[in-house]
PDB file of C-alpha atoms in Angstrom:
ATOM      1  CA  UNK A   1      -0.047  -0.079   0.202  1.00 34.00           C
ATOM      2  CA  UNK A   2       1.169   3.578  -0.985  1.00 39.00           C
ATOM      3  CA  UNK A   3      -1.298   5.710   0.832  1.00 42.00           C
ATOM      4  CA  UNK A   4      -0.538   6.918   4.245  1.00 39.00           C
ATOM      5  CA  UNK A   5      -2.794   5.491   6.943  1.00 39.00           C
ATOM      6  CA  UNK A   6      -3.672   8.479   9.279  1.00 41.00           C
ATOM      7  CA  UNK A   7      -6.006   8.270  12.633  1.00 44.00           C
ATOM      8  CA  UNK A   8      -8.574   5.695  12.830  1.00 46.00           C
ATOM      9  CA  UNK A   9      -7.427   3.953   9.930  1.00 47.00           C
ATOM     10  CA  UNK A  10      -8.566   6.563   7.272  1.00 49.00           C
ATOM     11  CA  UNK A  11      -6.428   7.659   4.186  1.00 49.00           C
ATOM     12  CA  UNK A  12      -4.334  10.959   4.396  1.00 45.00           C
ATOM     13  CA  UNK A  13      -6.389  13.226   1.594  1.00 59.00           C
ATOM     14  CA  UNK A  14      -4.177  13.410  -1.607  1.00 73.00           C
ATOM     15  CA  UNK A  15      -2.926  16.983  -2.214  1.00 80.00           C
ATOM     16  CA  UNK A  16      -4.483  19.112  -5.046  1.00 81.00           C
ATOM     17  CA  UNK A  17      -3.768  22.134  -6.593  1.00 91.00           C
ATOM     18  CA  UNK A  18      -0.524  24.334  -7.179  1.00 95.00           C
ATOM     19  CA  UNK A  19       1.797  24.703  -4.111  1.00 97.00           C
ATOM     20  CA  UNK A  20       4.852  26.946  -3.636  1.00 97.00           C
ATOM     21  CA  UNK A  21       7.695  24.812  -2.650  1.00 97.00           C
ATOM     22  CA  UNK A  22      10.947  27.050  -2.682  1.00 98.00           C
ATOM     23  CA  UNK A  23      12.364  30.594  -3.628  1.00 98.00           C
ATOM     24  CA  UNK A  24      15.910  30.518  -4.467  1.00 98.00           C
ATOM     25  CA  UNK A  25      18.112  33.195  -5.817  1.00 98.00           C
ATOM     26  CA  UNK A  26      19.240  32.477  -9.650  1.00 98.00           C
ATOM     27  CA  UNK A  27      21.961  34.465 -11.137  1.00 98.00           C
ATOM     28  CA  UNK A  28      22.032  34.219 -14.950  1.00 98.00           C
ATOM     29  CA  UNK A  29      23.595  35.335 -18.066  1.00 98.00           C
ATOM     30  CA  UNK A  30      20.588  38.063 -18.555  1.00 98.00           C
ATOM     31  CA  UNK A  31      20.709  39.067 -14.907  1.00 98.00           C
ATOM     32  CA  UNK A  32      19.246  38.289 -11.207  1.00 98.00           C
ATOM     33  CA  UNK A  33      16.312  36.048 -11.050  1.00 98.00           C
ATOM     34  CA  UNK A  34      14.357  34.558  -8.111  1.00 98.00           C
ATOM     35  CA  UNK A  35      13.611  31.075  -9.152  1.00 98.00           C
ATOM     36  CA  UNK A  36      10.140  30.155  -7.573  1.00 98.00           C
ATOM     37  CA  UNK A  37       9.477  26.582  -7.804  1.00 98.00           C
ATOM     38  CA  UNK A  38       5.859  24.767  -7.595  1.00 98.00           C
ATOM     39  CA  UNK A  39       4.269  21.587  -7.338  1.00 97.00           C
ATOM     40  CA  UNK A  40       1.446  21.089  -9.498  1.00 96.00           C
ATOM     41  CA  UNK A  41      -0.550  18.163  -7.319  1.00 95.00           C
ATOM     42  CA  UNK A  42      -3.055  17.599  -9.814  1.00 92.00           C
ATOM     43  CA  UNK A  43      -0.746  16.634 -12.916  1.00 91.00           C
ATOM     44  CA  UNK A  44       2.380  15.738 -10.968  1.00 92.00           C
ATOM     45  CA  UNK A  45       4.489  18.276 -12.752  1.00 94.00           C
ATOM     46  CA  UNK A  46       7.171  20.524 -11.158  1.00 97.00           C
ATOM     47  CA  UNK A  47       7.074  23.876 -12.407  1.00 98.00           C
ATOM     48  CA  UNK A  48       9.293  27.291 -12.070  1.00 98.00           C
ATOM     49  CA  UNK A  49       8.575  30.995 -12.523  1.00 98.00           C
ATOM     50  CA  UNK A  50      11.633  33.257 -12.918  1.00 98.00           C
ATOM     51  CA  UNK A  51      10.707  36.734 -11.396  1.00 98.00           C
ATOM     52  CA  UNK A  52      13.138  39.562 -11.962  1.00 98.00           C
ATOM     53  CA  UNK A  53      12.750  42.774  -9.669  1.00 98.00           C
ATOM     54  CA  UNK A  54       9.730  44.321  -7.745  1.00 97.00           C
ATOM     55  CA  UNK A  55       7.012  42.744 -10.107  1.00 97.00           C
ATOM     56  CA  UNK A  56       3.974  44.421  -8.342  1.00 95.00           C
ATOM     57  CA  UNK A  57       0.528  43.461  -9.289  1.00 96.00           C
ATOM     58  CA  UNK A  58      -0.646  44.906 -12.259  1.00 97.00           C
ATOM     59  CA  UNK A  59       0.675  45.188 -15.956  1.00 97.00           C
ATOM     60  CA  UNK A  60       3.474  42.917 -15.074  1.00 98.00           C
ATOM     61  CA  UNK A  61       5.686  42.120 -18.099  1.00 98.00           C
ATOM     62  CA  UNK A  62       5.048  38.365 -18.251  1.00 98.00           C
ATOM     63  CA  UNK A  63       6.162  35.498 -20.856  1.00 98.00           C
ATOM     64  CA  UNK A  64       4.411  31.767 -20.451  1.00 98.00           C
ATOM     65  CA  UNK A  65       6.921  29.683 -22.047  1.00 98.00           C
ATOM     66  CA  UNK A  66       6.116  25.991 -23.016  1.00 97.00           C
ATOM     67  CA  UNK A  67       9.052  23.693 -22.267  1.00 97.00           C
ATOM     68  CA  UNK A  68      10.922  22.803 -25.656  1.00 97.00           C
ATOM     69  CA  UNK A  69      13.919  20.658 -24.852  1.00 97.00           C
ATOM     70  CA  UNK A  70      15.064  20.758 -28.825  1.00 97.00           C
ATOM     71  CA  UNK A  71      14.790  24.523 -28.939  1.00 96.00           C
ATOM     72  CA  UNK A  72      15.715  25.558 -25.354  1.00 97.00           C
ATOM     73  CA  UNK A  73      18.625  23.286 -24.470  1.00 97.00           C
ATOM     74  CA  UNK A  74      19.904  22.419 -27.892  1.00 97.00           C
ATOM     75  CA  UNK A  75      19.253  25.193 -29.928  1.00 96.00           C
ATOM     76  CA  UNK A  76      17.049  23.897 -32.729  1.00 95.00           C
ATOM     77  CA  UNK A  77      16.018  26.003 -35.938  1.00 95.00           C
ATOM     78  CA  UNK A  78      12.948  23.769 -36.453  1.00 94.00           C
ATOM     79  CA  UNK A  79      10.912  26.127 -34.062  1.00 94.00           C
ATOM     80  CA  UNK A  80      11.970  29.717 -32.149  1.00 95.00           C
ATOM     81  CA  UNK A  81      11.542  28.652 -29.073  1.00 96.00           C
ATOM     82  CA  UNK A  82      14.590  28.698 -27.881  1.00 97.00           C
ATOM     83  CA  UNK A  83      15.146  32.623 -28.938  1.00 97.00           C
ATOM     84  CA  UNK A  84      11.843  33.434 -27.570  1.00 97.00           C
ATOM     85  CA  UNK A  85      13.106  32.257 -23.913  1.00 98.00           C
ATOM     86  CA  UNK A  86      16.032  34.330 -24.357  1.00 98.00           C
ATOM     87  CA  UNK A  87      14.239  37.382 -25.677  1.00 98.00           C
ATOM     88  CA  UNK A  88      12.008  37.148 -22.921  1.00 98.00           C
ATOM     89  CA  UNK A  89      14.252  36.959 -20.152  1.00 98.00           C
ATOM     90  CA  UNK A  90      16.582  39.825 -21.547  1.00 98.00           C
ATOM     91  CA  UNK A  91      13.065  41.791 -22.002  1.00 98.00           C
ATOM     92  CA  UNK A  92      11.902  41.608 -18.262  1.00 98.00           C
ATOM     93  CA  UNK A  93      15.639  42.352 -17.264  1.00 98.00           C
ATOM     94  CA  UNK A  94      15.523  45.571 -19.769  1.00 98.00           C
ATOM     95  CA  UNK A  95      12.060  46.465 -17.971  1.00 97.00           C
ATOM     96  CA  UNK A  96      13.541  46.322 -14.669  1.00 98.00           C
ATOM     97  CA  UNK A  97      10.944  43.600 -13.487  1.00 98.00           C
ATOM     98  CA  UNK A  98       8.995  40.769 -14.821  1.00 98.00           C
ATOM     99  CA  UNK A  99       7.968  37.229 -14.713  1.00 98.00           C
ATOM    100  CA  UNK A 100       9.043  34.197 -17.146  1.00 98.00           C
ATOM    101  CA  UNK A 101       6.637  31.177 -16.354  1.00 98.00           C
ATOM    102  CA  UNK A 102       8.464  28.026 -17.507  1.00 98.00           C
ATOM    103  CA  UNK A 103       5.647  25.702 -17.811  1.00 98.00           C
ATOM    104  CA  UNK A 104       6.998  22.083 -17.957  1.00 97.00           C
ATOM    105  CA  UNK A 105       4.315  19.284 -19.466  1.00 95.00           C
ATOM    106  CA  UNK A 106       3.977  21.395 -22.788  1.00 96.00           C
ATOM    107  CA  UNK A 107       6.642  19.791 -24.644  1.00 96.00           C
ATOM    108  CA  UNK A 108       5.234  19.500 -28.470  1.00 96.00           C
ATOM    109  CA  UNK A 109       2.518  21.529 -27.334  1.00 96.00           C
ATOM    110  CA  UNK A 110       1.472  19.154 -24.720  1.00 96.00           C
ATOM    111  CA  UNK A 111       2.192  15.931 -26.523  1.00 97.00           C
ATOM    112  CA  UNK A 112       5.415  14.917 -24.818  1.00 96.00           C
ATOM    113  CA  UNK A 113       8.896  14.734 -26.381  1.00 97.00           C
ATOM    114  CA  UNK A 114       8.794  11.362 -28.173  1.00 98.00           C
ATOM    115  CA  UNK A 115       5.876  12.071 -29.998  1.00 97.00           C
ATOM    116  CA  UNK A 116       7.021  15.852 -30.727  1.00 97.00           C
ATOM    117  CA  UNK A 117      10.024  14.095 -32.335  1.00 97.00           C
ATOM    118  CA  UNK A 118       7.857  11.578 -34.253  1.00 97.00           C
ATOM    119  CA  UNK A 119       5.799  14.576 -35.200  1.00 96.00           C
ATOM    120  CA  UNK A 120       9.102  16.100 -36.399  1.00 96.00           C
ATOM    121  CA  UNK A 121      10.175  13.141 -38.283  1.00 97.00           C
ATOM    122  CA  UNK A 122       6.641  13.438 -40.287  1.00 97.00           C
ATOM    123  CA  UNK A 123       7.089  16.918 -40.944  1.00 95.00           C
ATOM    124  CA  UNK A 124      10.509  16.068 -42.585  1.00 94.00           C
ATOM    125  CA  UNK A 125       8.269  14.000 -44.966  1.00 96.00           C
ATOM    126  CA  UNK A 126       6.146  16.815 -46.086  1.00 94.00           C
ATOM    127  CA  UNK A 127       3.496  17.026 -43.221  1.00 96.00           C
ATOM    128  CA  UNK A 128       2.855  20.770 -41.571  1.00 94.00           C
ATOM    129  CA  UNK A 129       2.926  20.382 -37.753  1.00 94.00           C
ATOM    130  CA  UNK A 130      -0.971  20.433 -37.539  1.00 95.00           C
ATOM    131  CA  UNK A 131      -0.997  17.550 -39.890  1.00 96.00           C
ATOM    132  CA  UNK A 132       1.557  15.684 -38.203  1.00 96.00           C
ATOM    133  CA  UNK A 133       0.181  15.571 -34.734  1.00 96.00           C
ATOM    134  CA  UNK A 134      -3.186  14.510 -36.426  1.00 97.00           C
ATOM    135  CA  UNK A 135      -1.657  11.621 -38.301  1.00 97.00           C
ATOM    136  CA  UNK A 136      -0.178  10.217 -34.775  1.00 97.00           C
ATOM    137  CA  UNK A 137      -3.613  10.520 -33.531  1.00 97.00           C
ATOM    138  CA  UNK A 138      -2.612  13.193 -31.115  1.00 97.00           C
ATOM    139  CA  UNK A 139      -4.208  16.623 -30.536  1.00 96.00           C
ATOM    140  CA  UNK A 140      -2.984  19.544 -32.364  1.00 95.00           C
ATOM    141  CA  UNK A 141      -2.686  21.770 -28.836  1.00 95.00           C
ATOM    142  CA  UNK A 142      -3.038  19.925 -25.639  1.00 94.00           C
ATOM    143  CA  UNK A 143      -1.754  22.642 -23.682  1.00 95.00           C
ATOM    144  CA  UNK A 144      -3.545  24.080 -20.244  1.00 94.00           C
ATOM    145  CA  UNK A 145      -2.555  27.264 -19.118  1.00 96.00           C
ATOM    146  CA  UNK A 146      -4.635  26.908 -15.388  1.00 96.00           C
ATOM    147  CA  UNK A 147      -1.386  26.153 -13.735  1.00 97.00           C
ATOM    148  CA  UNK A 148       0.290  29.236 -14.971  1.00 97.00           C
ATOM    149  CA  UNK A 149      -2.704  31.434 -13.855  1.00 97.00           C
ATOM    150  CA  UNK A 150      -2.381  29.749 -10.580  1.00 97.00           C
ATOM    151  CA  UNK A 151       1.371  30.663 -10.158  1.00 98.00           C
ATOM    152  CA  UNK A 152       0.614  34.060 -11.248  1.00 98.00           C
ATOM    153  CA  UNK A 153      -1.998  34.408  -8.589  1.00 97.00           C
ATOM    154  CA  UNK A 154       0.252  32.932  -6.025  1.00 97.00           C
ATOM    155  CA  UNK A 155       2.736  35.820  -6.953  1.00 98.00           C
ATOM    156  CA  UNK A 156       0.177  38.446  -6.436  1.00 97.00           C
ATOM    157  CA  UNK A 157      -0.248  39.255  -9.881  1.00 98.00           C
ATOM    158  CA  UNK A 158      -3.826  40.487 -11.274  1.00 97.00           C
ATOM    159  CA  UNK A 159      -3.063  41.688 -14.921  1.00 97.00           C
ATOM    160  CA  UNK A 160      -0.133  41.338 -17.299  1.00 98.00           C
ATOM    161  CA  UNK A 161       1.515  42.725 -20.368  1.00 98.00           C
ATOM    162  CA  UNK A 162       1.578  39.136 -22.111  1.00 98.00           C
ATOM    163  CA  UNK A 163       4.780  38.511 -24.167  1.00 98.00           C
ATOM    164  CA  UNK A 164       3.036  36.231 -26.810  1.00 97.00           C
ATOM    165  CA  UNK A 165       2.070  36.053 -30.574  1.00 96.00           C
ATOM    166  CA  UNK A 166      -0.642  33.188 -29.501  1.00 95.00           C
ATOM    167  CA  UNK A 167      -4.090  34.579 -28.739  1.00 94.00           C
ATOM    168  CA  UNK A 168      -5.053  31.761 -27.192  1.00 93.00           C
ATOM    169  CA  UNK A 169      -2.645  32.315 -24.139  1.00 94.00           C
ATOM    170  CA  UNK A 170      -4.462  35.528 -23.641  1.00 94.00           C
ATOM    171  CA  UNK A 171      -7.670  33.759 -23.964  1.00 95.00           C
ATOM    172  CA  UNK A 172      -6.838  31.172 -21.353  1.00 95.00           C
ATOM    173  CA  UNK A 173      -5.488  33.587 -18.854  1.00 97.00           C
ATOM    174  CA  UNK A 174      -8.482  35.541 -19.033  1.00 97.00           C
ATOM    175  CA  UNK A 175     -10.538  32.428 -18.493  1.00 96.00           C
ATOM    176  CA  UNK A 176      -8.468  31.668 -15.532  1.00 96.00           C
ATOM    177  CA  UNK A 177      -8.937  34.852 -13.687  1.00 96.00           C
ATOM    178  CA  UNK A 178      -5.920  36.900 -14.709  1.00 97.00           C
ATOM    179  CA  UNK A 179      -6.507  39.999 -16.949  1.00 97.00           C
ATOM    180  CA  UNK A 180      -4.164  40.710 -19.934  1.00 97.00           C
ATOM    181  CA  UNK A 181      -3.717  44.705 -19.815  1.00 97.00           C
ATOM    182  CA  UNK A 182      -1.662  44.035 -23.190  1.00 96.00           C
ATOM    183  CA  UNK A 183      -0.165  41.656 -25.605  1.00 97.00           C
ATOM    184  CA  UNK A 184       3.613  42.253 -26.325  1.00 97.00           C
ATOM    185  CA  UNK A 185       4.776  40.713 -29.612  1.00 95.00           C
ATOM    186  CA  UNK A 186       7.809  38.438 -29.576  1.00 95.00           C
ATOM    187  CA  UNK A 187       8.657  38.273 -33.002  1.00 94.00           C
ATOM    188  CA  UNK A 188      11.798  36.183 -34.041  1.00 93.00           C
ATOM    189  CA  UNK A 189      13.575  36.320 -37.719  1.00 93.00           C
ATOM    190  CA  UNK A 190      12.773  33.412 -39.119  1.00 92.00           C
ATOM    191  CA  UNK A 191      15.303  30.977 -41.074  1.00 91.00           C
ATOM    192  CA  UNK A 192      14.837  28.618 -43.850  1.00 91.00           C
ATOM    193  CA  UNK A 193      14.302  25.511 -41.313  1.00 92.00           C
ATOM    194  CA  UNK A 194      11.662  26.951 -39.863  1.00 91.00           C
ATOM    195  CA  UNK A 195       9.910  29.461 -42.227  1.00 92.00           C
ATOM    196  CA  UNK A 196       7.089  26.660 -43.231  1.00 90.00           C
ATOM    197  CA  UNK A 197       6.569  25.724 -39.423  1.00 91.00           C
ATOM    198  CA  UNK A 198       5.920  29.475 -38.809  1.00 91.00           C
ATOM    199  CA  UNK A 199       3.777  30.081 -41.666  1.00 92.00           C
ATOM    200  CA  UNK A 200       1.804  26.901 -40.286  1.00 90.00           C
ATOM    201  CA  UNK A 201       1.457  28.619 -37.002  1.00 91.00           C
ATOM    202  CA  UNK A 202       0.173  31.763 -38.620  1.00 92.00           C
ATOM    203  CA  UNK A 203      -2.334  30.275 -41.070  1.00 94.00           C
ATOM    204  CA  UNK A 204      -3.539  27.267 -39.009  1.00 92.00           C
ATOM    205  CA  UNK A 205      -2.963  28.072 -35.414  1.00 92.00           C
ATOM    206  CA  UNK A 206      -3.809  31.830 -35.618  1.00 91.00           C
ATOM    207  CA  UNK A 207      -0.397  32.944 -34.315  1.00 92.00           C
ATOM    208  CA  UNK A 208       0.268  36.903 -35.240  1.00 91.00           C
ATOM    209  CA  UNK A 209       3.162  36.840 -37.010  1.00 90.00           C
ATOM    210  CA  UNK A 210       3.129  39.902 -39.417  1.00 90.00           C
ATOM    211  CA  UNK A 211       6.847  39.830 -39.895  1.00 90.00           C
ATOM    212  CA  UNK A 212       6.618  36.751 -42.196  1.00 89.00           C
ATOM    213  CA  UNK A 213       5.353  38.755 -45.186  1.00 85.00           C
ATOM    214  CA  UNK A 214       8.993  40.314 -45.206  1.00 79.00           C
ATOM    215  CA  UNK A 215      10.493  37.067 -45.885  1.00 74.00           C
ATOM    216  CA  UNK A 216       8.517  35.349 -48.802  1.00 63.00           C
ATOM    217  CA  UNK A 217      12.047  34.572 -50.312  1.00 57.00           C
ATOM    218  CA  UNK A 218      12.497  31.630 -47.908  1.00 62.00           C
ATOM    219  CA  UNK A 219      11.183  28.381 -48.889  1.00 55.00           C
TER     220      UNK A 219
END
């Protein structure tokens, strides 16, 4: 038996919700941050918010960054994720305050690392990112931003200036009780390796990417 037995032989209740576990200083190449760690008891994920400066409560410059091992750690040019993370960290330091919520469990828009790699293999054969997920019998986007809203609420944030090109993030935050005072574009210059992927995000996933119009020469 793995459940703990409490008084009178009753099982201890399972914890639910999002719990703050630790707050540690984190010096980075971008500047000084606080790494505020959380446990999402509902999903079993460990989460972290990188907080810079005195964030206040309203209009906080914020990035909700979905975990992307290939982009964030390996510098993949299949996507723009690594550059977006770097740009967001630089932006909050330049602002003097802000938050980057790094959302684990969001790999491959929520399908997981190995499934994402399988989808990338299908994209190499000619499918776009939406078609590849569907060909694998997987959702196009399975991400849930409820945990991000709970983290922001725990940090005392009422409203954000959201660094994102994805209107669905804004809609999700508002639905979970965080107001979005402004959407701040986070546009990364495309390259030959990711231009098709980015065009699919604009055309099929409603991302706001007006800068792609200037790079029609890329295949």
